Amino acid sequence: MALYVQKFGGTSVGSVERIKAVAEKVKGFRDQGHQIVVVVSAMSGETNRLIEMASQINEEPTPREMDMLVSTGEQVTISLLAMALHQLGVKATSYTGAQVGIRTDSAHTRARIQRIETDDLRADLDEGQVVVVAGFQGVDSEGNITTLGRGGSDTTGVALAAALKADECQIYTDVDGVYTTDPRVCAKARRLESITVEEMLEMASLGSKVLQIRAVEFAGKYNVPLRVLSSFEDGPGTLITADEEIANMEEPLISGIAFNNNEAKLTVLSTPDVPGVASRILGPISDANIEVDMIVQNVAPSGGYTDFTFTVAKGDFRQTQRILEEQVIPSLGGGEVRGDDKIAKVSLVGVGMRSHAGVATRMFRVLADEGINIRMVSTSEIKISVVIDEKFLELAVRSLHTAFGLDKADVSEES
């Protein structure tokens, strides 16, 4: 007998029929003698519907009231799933985040879990109950309902698995695992049997949307085995583990290729090459709560001056450009701002890079052979990222996928 925490996302519980299917799946595990905690999201589209209603009443509602509103989506799902389990003869009890004892800080709309009180949870499990928990939410020290931010149900699931010392946290979604890259871009993408937490963190931060970054961080910190599975078909999914030996039995050089076309590049030309300039450029941007990703600084040909280039999310492009032109350039006493919002970032990820040289050279050669110019480069111990023109994104991903041996042996086998 094992203890599993199973999380089902909005698409998985998007209709009454799908909720019934989830109940059947959960019953199958319970019939095998396993203890089950189920974490669910709001039904697909429900959170957006609630947010839209709020915006029609108040364009800037208080964060506390927004949390009170959007947390109701999950409450609908947990009660319906508990009813569906009862209909199948399975004992089940539903709980909101507050009822189950998920204690958070008071940062409304982006709260962080501080502790989970598990005594009542364990008592229900020992009585043979399936415990159904509302994801994405908790309660602060003053009794206010809080939410964990978009995708927070993943974090709820992993946090509960950590608190209960579960054998595995299973994340059910509309894909059957983690792939070497997005199959919609590269038809030869392969489902990975396993991947390290470290690699998954990089993939998630670089654009892979299979799992929320905070959930992967939680899994790594508390050594929770994670498995990504499909809600709609059977299969082994992908195991995400801290054990590199398990995750890399085949010793792949590269585990996956992530990409993001939601970025924009800005360059401040001819800034003084003196200490403190980087802070003067990025300070006002940070003050506006705009996150900066890649940064490159180089000495301009004129000498004594430098060009400073960085990337931000595409949605922050215009605001960042205004900050540079209206605040930064005047404070520097001159310079020029150039921007480009038609770029994409492509990244190779793999712990195999630690023990293999020449990955960057090979990557650059593949791109050069395809006539793709590299505009920026960033590296870490297990990652190499390049910024290229957006129009070359799919060509770059497919070419690199083949060059690093990630393609399926025969695409037709699964078509």
Coordinates of C-alpha atoms in Angstrom, one line a residue:
M1 CA 0.0 0.0 0.0
A2 CA 1.3 3.4 -0.9
L3 CA 0.3 7.0 -0.2
Y4 CA -0.3 9.1 -3.3
V5 CA -1.1 12.7 -3.7
Q6 CA -2.9 13.2 -7.0
K7 CA -3.4 16.6 -8.6
F8 CA -5.9 17.2 -11.4
G9 CA -5.8 20.5 -13.3
G10 CA -8.6 22.6 -14.8
T11 CA -8.8 20.7 -18.1
S12 CA -9.0 17.4 -16.3
V13 CA -12.0 18.5 -14.3
G14 CA -13.5 20.8 -17.0
S15 CA -16.9 19.2 -17.1
V16 CA -19.2 16.9 -15.0
E17 CA -18.2 14.0 -17.3
R18 CA -14.5 14.6 -16.7
I19 CA -15.1 14.9 -13.0
K20 CA -16.8 11.5 -13.1
A21 CA -13.8 10.1 -15.1
V22 CA -11.4 11.5 -12.4
A23 CA -13.5 9.7 -9.7
E24 CA -13.2 6.4 -11.6
K25 CA -9.5 6.8 -11.8
V26 CA -9.2 7.6 -8.1
K27 CA -11.4 4.6 -7.3
G28 CA -9.1 2.4 -9.2
F29 CA -6.2 3.4 -7.0
R30 CA -8.3 3.1 -3.8
D31 CA -9.4 -0.4 -4.8
Q32 CA -5.8 -1.4 -5.0
G33 CA -5.5 -0.5 -1.3
H34 CA -3.6 2.8 -1.7
Q35 CA -4.2 5.9 0.4
I36 CA -5.2 8.9 -1.8
V37 CA -5.2 12.6 -1.4
V38 CA -6.7 14.4 -4.4
V39 CA -5.9 18.1 -5.1
V40 CA -8.0 19.8 -7.8
S41 CA -8.0 23.1 -9.6
A42 CA -11.1 25.1 -10.6
M43 CA -12.9 23.8 -13.7
S44 CA -11.3 25.0 -16.9
G45 CA -12.1 28.7 -17.6
E46 CA -13.8 29.3 -14.2
T47 CA -11.0 31.4 -12.7
N48 CA -10.9 33.6 -15.8
R49 CA -14.7 34.0 -15.6
L50 CA -14.5 35.1 -12.0
I51 CA -11.7 37.6 -12.7
E52 CA -13.7 39.0 -15.6
M53 CA -16.8 39.6 -13.4
A54 CA -14.6 41.3 -10.8
S55 CA -13.2 43.7 -13.5
Q56 CA -16.7 44.6 -14.5
I57 CA -17.4 45.8 -11.0
N58 CA -14.1 47.3 -10.0
E59 CA -11.0 47.7 -12.2
E60 CA -8.7 47.6 -9.2
P61 CA -10.3 45.3 -6.6
T62 CA -8.4 44.7 -3.4
P63 CA -6.2 41.6 -3.4
R64 CA -8.0 40.3 -0.3
E65 CA -11.4 40.3 -2.1
M66 CA -9.9 38.8 -5.2
D67 CA -8.6 35.9 -3.2
M68 CA -12.0 35.5 -1.6
L69 CA -13.6 35.4 -5.1
V70 CA -11.2 33.2 -7.1
S71 CA -10.8 30.6 -4.3
T72 CA -14.5 29.7 -4.8
G73 CA -13.7 28.0 -8.1
E74 CA -11.8 25.1 -6.4
Q75 CA -14.6 24.8 -3.8
V76 CA -17.0 23.9 -6.6
T77 CA -14.7 21.2 -7.9
I78 CA -13.9 19.5 -4.6
S79 CA -17.6 19.1 -3.7
L80 CA -18.5 17.7 -7.1
L81 CA -15.6 15.3 -7.1
A82 CA -16.5 14.1 -3.5
M83 CA -20.1 13.6 -4.7
A84 CA -18.9 11.6 -7.7
L85 CA -16.8 9.4 -5.5
H86 CA -19.7 8.8 -3.1
Q87 CA -21.8 7.7 -6.2
L88 CA -19.1 5.1 -6.8
G89 CA -19.2 3.8 -3.2
V90 CA -15.9 5.5 -2.2
K91 CA -15.7 7.2 1.1
A92 CA -14.5 10.8 0.5
T93 CA -14.4 14.2 2.3
S94 CA -13.7 17.5 0.6
Y95 CA -11.8 20.4 2.3
T96 CA -10.9 23.9 1.3
G97 CA -7.3 24.9 1.8
A98 CA -8.2 26.6 5.1
Q99 CA -10.1 23.6 6.4
V100 CA -7.2 21.2 5.7
G101 CA -4.7 23.4 7.5
I102 CA -2.6 25.0 4.7
R103 CA -1.2 28.0 6.5
T104 CA 0.4 30.8 4.4
D105 CA 1.8 34.2 4.7
S106 CA -0.5 37.2 4.1
A107 CA 0.7 38.1 0.5
H108 CA -2.7 38.0 -1.2
T109 CA -2.8 36.6 -4.7
R110 CA 0.8 35.3 -4.4
A111 CA 0.9 33.7 -0.9
R112 CA 3.6 31.2 0.1
I113 CA 2.9 28.1 2.2
Q114 CA 4.5 28.2 5.7
R115 CA 3.2 25.0 7.2
I116 CA 0.5 22.3 6.8
E117 CA -1.3 20.8 9.7
T118 CA -1.7 17.1 8.8
D119 CA -3.3 15.4 11.9
D120 CA -6.9 15.6 10.6
L121 CA -5.7 14.6 7.1
R122 CA -4.0 11.5 8.5
A123 CA -7.0 10.5 10.6
D124 CA -9.2 10.6 7.5
L125 CA -6.7 8.5 5.5
D126 CA -6.5 6.0 8.3
E127 CA -10.3 5.6 8.2
G128 CA -10.1 4.7 4.5
Q129 CA -11.3 8.1 3.2
V130 CA -10.2 9.7 0.0
V131 CA -9.4 13.3 1.0
V132 CA -10.3 15.9 -1.7
V133 CA -8.5 19.2 -1.2
A134 CA -8.9 22.5 -3.0
G135 CA -5.7 23.5 -4.6
F136 CA -4.3 27.0 -5.1
Q137 CA -5.4 28.3 -1.6
G138 CA -4.7 28.5 2.1
V139 CA -5.3 30.8 5.1
D140 CA -3.1 33.3 6.8
S141 CA -2.6 33.8 10.6
E142 CA -5.6 36.2 10.7
G143 CA -8.0 33.8 9.1
N144 CA -8.0 35.4 5.7
I145 CA -8.3 33.2 2.6
T146 CA -5.2 33.5 0.5
T147 CA -4.3 32.2 -3.0
L148 CA -0.9 31.0 -4.2
G149 CA -0.9 32.5 -7.7
R150 CA -1.6 31.0 -11.1
G151 CA -0.7 27.3 -11.2
G152 CA -0.7 27.2 -7.4
S153 CA -2.6 23.9 -7.3
D154 CA 0.6 22.1 -8.4
T155 CA 2.3 23.7 -5.4
T156 CA -0.5 22.6 -3.1
G157 CA -0.1 19.0 -4.3
V158 CA 3.7 18.9 -3.8
A159 CA 3.4 20.6 -0.4
L160 CA 0.9 18.1 0.8
A161 CA 3.0 15.2 -0.5
A162 CA 6.0 16.7 1.4
A163 CA 4.0 17.2 4.6
L164 CA 2.5 13.7 4.4
K165 CA 5.8 12.0 3.2
A166 CA 3.8 10.6 0.3
D167 CA 5.4 7.9 -1.9
E168 CA 4.7 10.0 -5.0
C169 CA 3.0 13.2 -6.1
Q170 CA 1.2 12.6 -9.4
I171 CA 0.3 15.6 -11.5
Y172 CA -2.4 14.7 -14.0
T173 CA -2.8 17.1 -16.9
D174 CA -3.7 17.1 -20.6
V175 CA -0.3 15.8 -21.7
D176 CA 1.1 12.4 -21.0
G177 CA 4.5 13.5 -19.6
V178 CA 7.4 15.9 -20.1
Y179 CA 8.7 15.9 -23.7
T180 CA 12.1 16.7 -25.1
T181 CA 10.5 19.8 -26.6
D182 CA 7.0 21.0 -27.5
P183 CA 5.5 18.4 -29.9
R184 CA 3.5 21.1 -31.6
V185 CA 6.8 22.6 -32.8
C186 CA 8.8 19.5 -33.3
A187 CA 6.8 16.4 -34.4
K188 CA 9.8 14.2 -33.4
A189 CA 9.7 15.2 -29.8
R190 CA 10.0 12.3 -27.4
R191 CA 8.3 11.7 -24.0
L192 CA 11.0 11.4 -21.3
E193 CA 10.8 8.5 -19.0
S194 CA 12.5 10.6 -16.3
I195 CA 14.2 13.9 -15.8
T196 CA 16.1 15.5 -12.8
V197 CA 14.5 18.1 -10.7
E198 CA 17.3 20.5 -11.6
E199 CA 16.6 20.0 -15.3
M200 CA 12.9 20.4 -14.8
L201 CA 13.5 23.6 -13.0
E202 CA 15.5 24.9 -15.9
M203 CA 12.9 23.7 -18.4
A204 CA 10.0 25.4 -16.5
S205 CA 11.9 28.6 -16.0
L206 CA 12.8 28.7 -19.8
G207 CA 9.3 28.3 -21.1
S208 CA 8.1 24.7 -20.6
K209 CA 4.6 25.1 -19.1
V210 CA 4.0 21.5 -17.9
L211 CA 4.7 22.4 -14.2
Q212 CA 4.7 25.5 -12.1
I213 CA 8.3 26.5 -11.1
R214 CA 7.4 26.8 -7.4
A215 CA 6.1 23.2 -7.4
V216 CA 9.3 21.9 -8.8
E217 CA 11.3 23.9 -6.3
F218 CA 9.2 22.4 -3.5
A219 CA 9.8 18.9 -4.8
G220 CA 13.5 19.4 -5.0
K221 CA 13.7 21.0 -1.5
Y222 CA 11.7 18.2 0.2
N223 CA 12.8 15.3 -2.1
V224 CA 9.3 14.6 -3.3
P225 CA 9.1 12.2 -6.3
L226 CA 6.9 13.9 -9.0
R227 CA 5.3 12.2 -11.9
V228 CA 3.5 13.9 -14.8
L229 CA 0.7 11.8 -16.2
S230 CA -2.2 12.2 -18.6
S231 CA -5.8 12.4 -17.3
F232 CA -7.2 11.0 -20.5
E233 CA -5.0 8.0 -21.3
D234 CA -3.0 5.4 -19.4
G235 CA 0.8 5.4 -19.4
P236 CA 3.8 5.7 -17.2
G237 CA 4.2 9.5 -17.6
T238 CA 7.5 11.1 -16.7
L239 CA 9.2 10.8 -13.3
I240 CA 10.9 13.9 -12.0
T241 CA 13.4 13.0 -9.4
A242 CA 16.4 14.4 -7.4
D243 CA 18.2 11.1 -8.1
E244 CA 20.4 11.8 -11.2
E245 CA 21.3 8.2 -11.5
I246 CA 17.6 7.2 -12.0
A247 CA 16.8 10.1 -14.2
N248 CA 19.8 9.7 -16.5
M249 CA 20.3 5.9 -16.9
E250 CA 20.9 6.4 -20.6
E251 CA 23.3 9.2 -19.9
P252 CA 21.9 11.7 -22.4
L253 CA 23.9 14.8 -23.2
I254 CA 20.8 17.0 -23.6
S255 CA 17.5 16.2 -21.9
G256 CA 15.4 18.8 -23.6
I257 CA 15.0 22.0 -25.6
A258 CA 13.0 24.8 -24.1
F259 CA 12.0 28.0 -25.9
N260 CA 10.2 31.2 -25.3
N261 CA 9.0 33.8 -27.8
N262 CA 7.5 36.0 -25.2
E263 CA 10.6 38.1 -24.8
A264 CA 11.9 41.5 -26.1
K265 CA 15.4 42.9 -26.3
L266 CA 16.5 46.4 -25.4
T267 CA 19.9 48.0 -25.8
V268 CA 21.1 51.3 -24.2
L269 CA 23.9 52.5 -26.6
S270 CA 26.9 54.5 -25.7
T271 CA 26.6 54.6 -21.9
P272 CA 29.7 55.6 -19.8
D273 CA 31.9 52.6 -19.0
V274 CA 32.1 53.3 -15.3
P275 CA 31.1 51.5 -12.1
G276 CA 27.4 51.8 -11.2
V277 CA 26.0 52.3 -14.7
A278 CA 24.3 48.9 -14.7
S279 CA 22.5 49.7 -11.5
R280 CA 21.4 53.1 -12.8
I281 CA 20.0 51.4 -15.9
L282 CA 18.2 48.5 -14.2
G283 CA 17.2 50.2 -10.9
P284 CA 14.2 52.1 -12.3
I285 CA 13.1 49.0 -14.2
S286 CA 13.3 47.0 -11.0
D287 CA 11.3 49.7 -9.2
A288 CA 8.5 49.2 -11.7
N289 CA 8.4 45.4 -10.8
I290 CA 9.7 44.5 -14.3
E291 CA 11.8 41.3 -14.4
V292 CA 15.0 41.3 -16.4
D293 CA 16.2 38.0 -17.9
M294 CA 19.4 37.9 -20.0
I295 CA 22.0 40.7 -19.7
V296 CA 25.0 41.4 -22.0
Q297 CA 27.4 44.3 -21.7
N298 CA 30.2 45.0 -24.1
V299 CA 32.7 47.8 -24.8
A300 CA 31.7 50.0 -27.7
P301 CA 34.3 50.7 -30.5
S302 CA 34.7 54.3 -29.4
G303 CA 36.3 53.3 -26.1
G304 CA 35.2 54.6 -22.7
Y305 CA 31.6 53.8 -23.5
T306 CA 29.6 50.5 -23.5
D307 CA 26.4 49.1 -25.0
F308 CA 24.1 47.5 -22.4
T309 CA 21.6 44.9 -23.6
F310 CA 19.0 43.0 -21.7
T311 CA 15.7 41.1 -22.2
V312 CA 12.3 41.5 -20.6
A313 CA 8.9 39.9 -21.1
K314 CA 7.3 41.1 -24.3
G315 CA 4.3 42.5 -22.3
D316 CA 6.8 44.8 -20.5
F317 CA 8.6 46.0 -23.6
R318 CA 6.9 49.4 -24.2
Q319 CA 6.9 50.3 -20.5
T320 CA 10.6 49.4 -20.2
Q321 CA 11.4 51.4 -23.3
R322 CA 9.6 54.5 -21.8
I323 CA 11.5 54.1 -18.5
L324 CA 14.8 54.0 -20.4
E325 CA 14.0 57.0 -22.5
E326 CA 12.3 59.2 -19.9
Q327 CA 14.3 58.3 -16.8
V328 CA 17.6 56.4 -17.5
I329 CA 18.9 58.3 -20.6
P330 CA 18.5 61.8 -18.9
S331 CA 20.2 60.5 -15.7
L332 CA 23.2 59.1 -17.8
G333 CA 23.5 62.4 -19.7
G334 CA 23.0 60.9 -23.1
G335 CA 22.8 57.6 -25.1
E336 CA 20.2 56.0 -27.3
V337 CA 17.7 53.2 -26.8
R338 CA 17.0 50.5 -29.3
G339 CA 14.5 47.7 -29.0
D340 CA 13.4 44.6 -30.7
D341 CA 10.2 42.6 -29.7
K342 CA 10.6 40.1 -32.5
I343 CA 13.0 37.7 -30.8
A344 CA 12.9 34.3 -29.2
K345 CA 15.1 32.4 -26.7
V346 CA 16.1 28.8 -27.4
S347 CA 17.8 26.8 -24.6
L348 CA 19.5 23.4 -24.4
V349 CA 19.1 21.8 -21.0
G350 CA 20.9 18.7 -19.6
V351 CA 23.0 17.6 -16.6
G352 CA 25.2 15.8 -19.1
M353 CA 26.8 19.2 -19.9
R354 CA 28.7 19.0 -16.7
S355 CA 30.8 16.2 -18.0
H356 CA 30.9 17.0 -21.7
A357 CA 32.7 19.8 -23.4
G358 CA 31.8 21.4 -26.8
V359 CA 28.1 21.6 -26.4
A360 CA 28.0 25.3 -27.0
T361 CA 30.3 25.0 -30.1
R362 CA 28.1 22.3 -31.5
M363 CA 24.9 24.3 -30.9
F364 CA 26.4 27.4 -32.6
R365 CA 27.5 25.4 -35.6
V366 CA 24.1 23.9 -36.1
L367 CA 22.5 27.3 -36.0
A368 CA 25.1 28.8 -38.3
D369 CA 24.5 25.9 -40.8
E370 CA 20.8 27.0 -40.9
G371 CA 21.7 30.7 -41.4
I372 CA 20.5 31.6 -37.9
N373 CA 22.3 34.6 -36.3
I374 CA 22.8 34.5 -32.5
R375 CA 22.1 37.9 -30.8
M376 CA 22.8 37.0 -27.2
V377 CA 24.2 34.0 -25.2
S378 CA 23.7 33.0 -21.6
T379 CA 25.0 29.8 -19.9
S380 CA 24.8 28.0 -16.6
E381 CA 26.2 24.6 -15.5
I382 CA 23.4 22.7 -17.2
K383 CA 21.9 25.2 -19.7
I384 CA 22.9 27.2 -22.8
S385 CA 20.4 29.8 -24.0
V386 CA 20.6 31.9 -27.2
V387 CA 18.5 34.8 -28.4
I388 CA 17.6 34.6 -32.1
D389 CA 15.1 36.3 -34.5
E390 CA 11.6 35.0 -33.7
K391 CA 11.0 33.9 -37.3
F392 CA 13.7 31.3 -37.0
L393 CA 12.4 29.7 -33.8
E394 CA 10.8 26.6 -35.1
L395 CA 13.7 25.9 -37.5
A396 CA 16.2 26.3 -34.7
V397 CA 14.3 23.9 -32.3
R398 CA 13.9 21.2 -34.9
S399 CA 17.5 21.4 -36.1
L400 CA 18.9 21.3 -32.6
H401 CA 16.5 18.5 -31.6
T402 CA 17.9 16.3 -34.5
A403 CA 21.5 17.4 -34.0
F404 CA 21.6 16.4 -30.3
G405 CA 19.9 13.0 -30.9
L406 CA 16.6 13.8 -29.3
D407 CA 14.3 12.7 -32.2
K408 CA 12.0 9.7 -32.0
A409 CA 13.3 6.6 -33.8
D410 CA 10.2 6.5 -36.0
V411 CA 7.6 9.2 -35.8
S412 CA 5.1 7.1 -37.7
E413 CA 5.0 4.6 -34.8
E414 CA 3.0 7.1 -32.7
S415 CA 1.2 9.0 -35.4

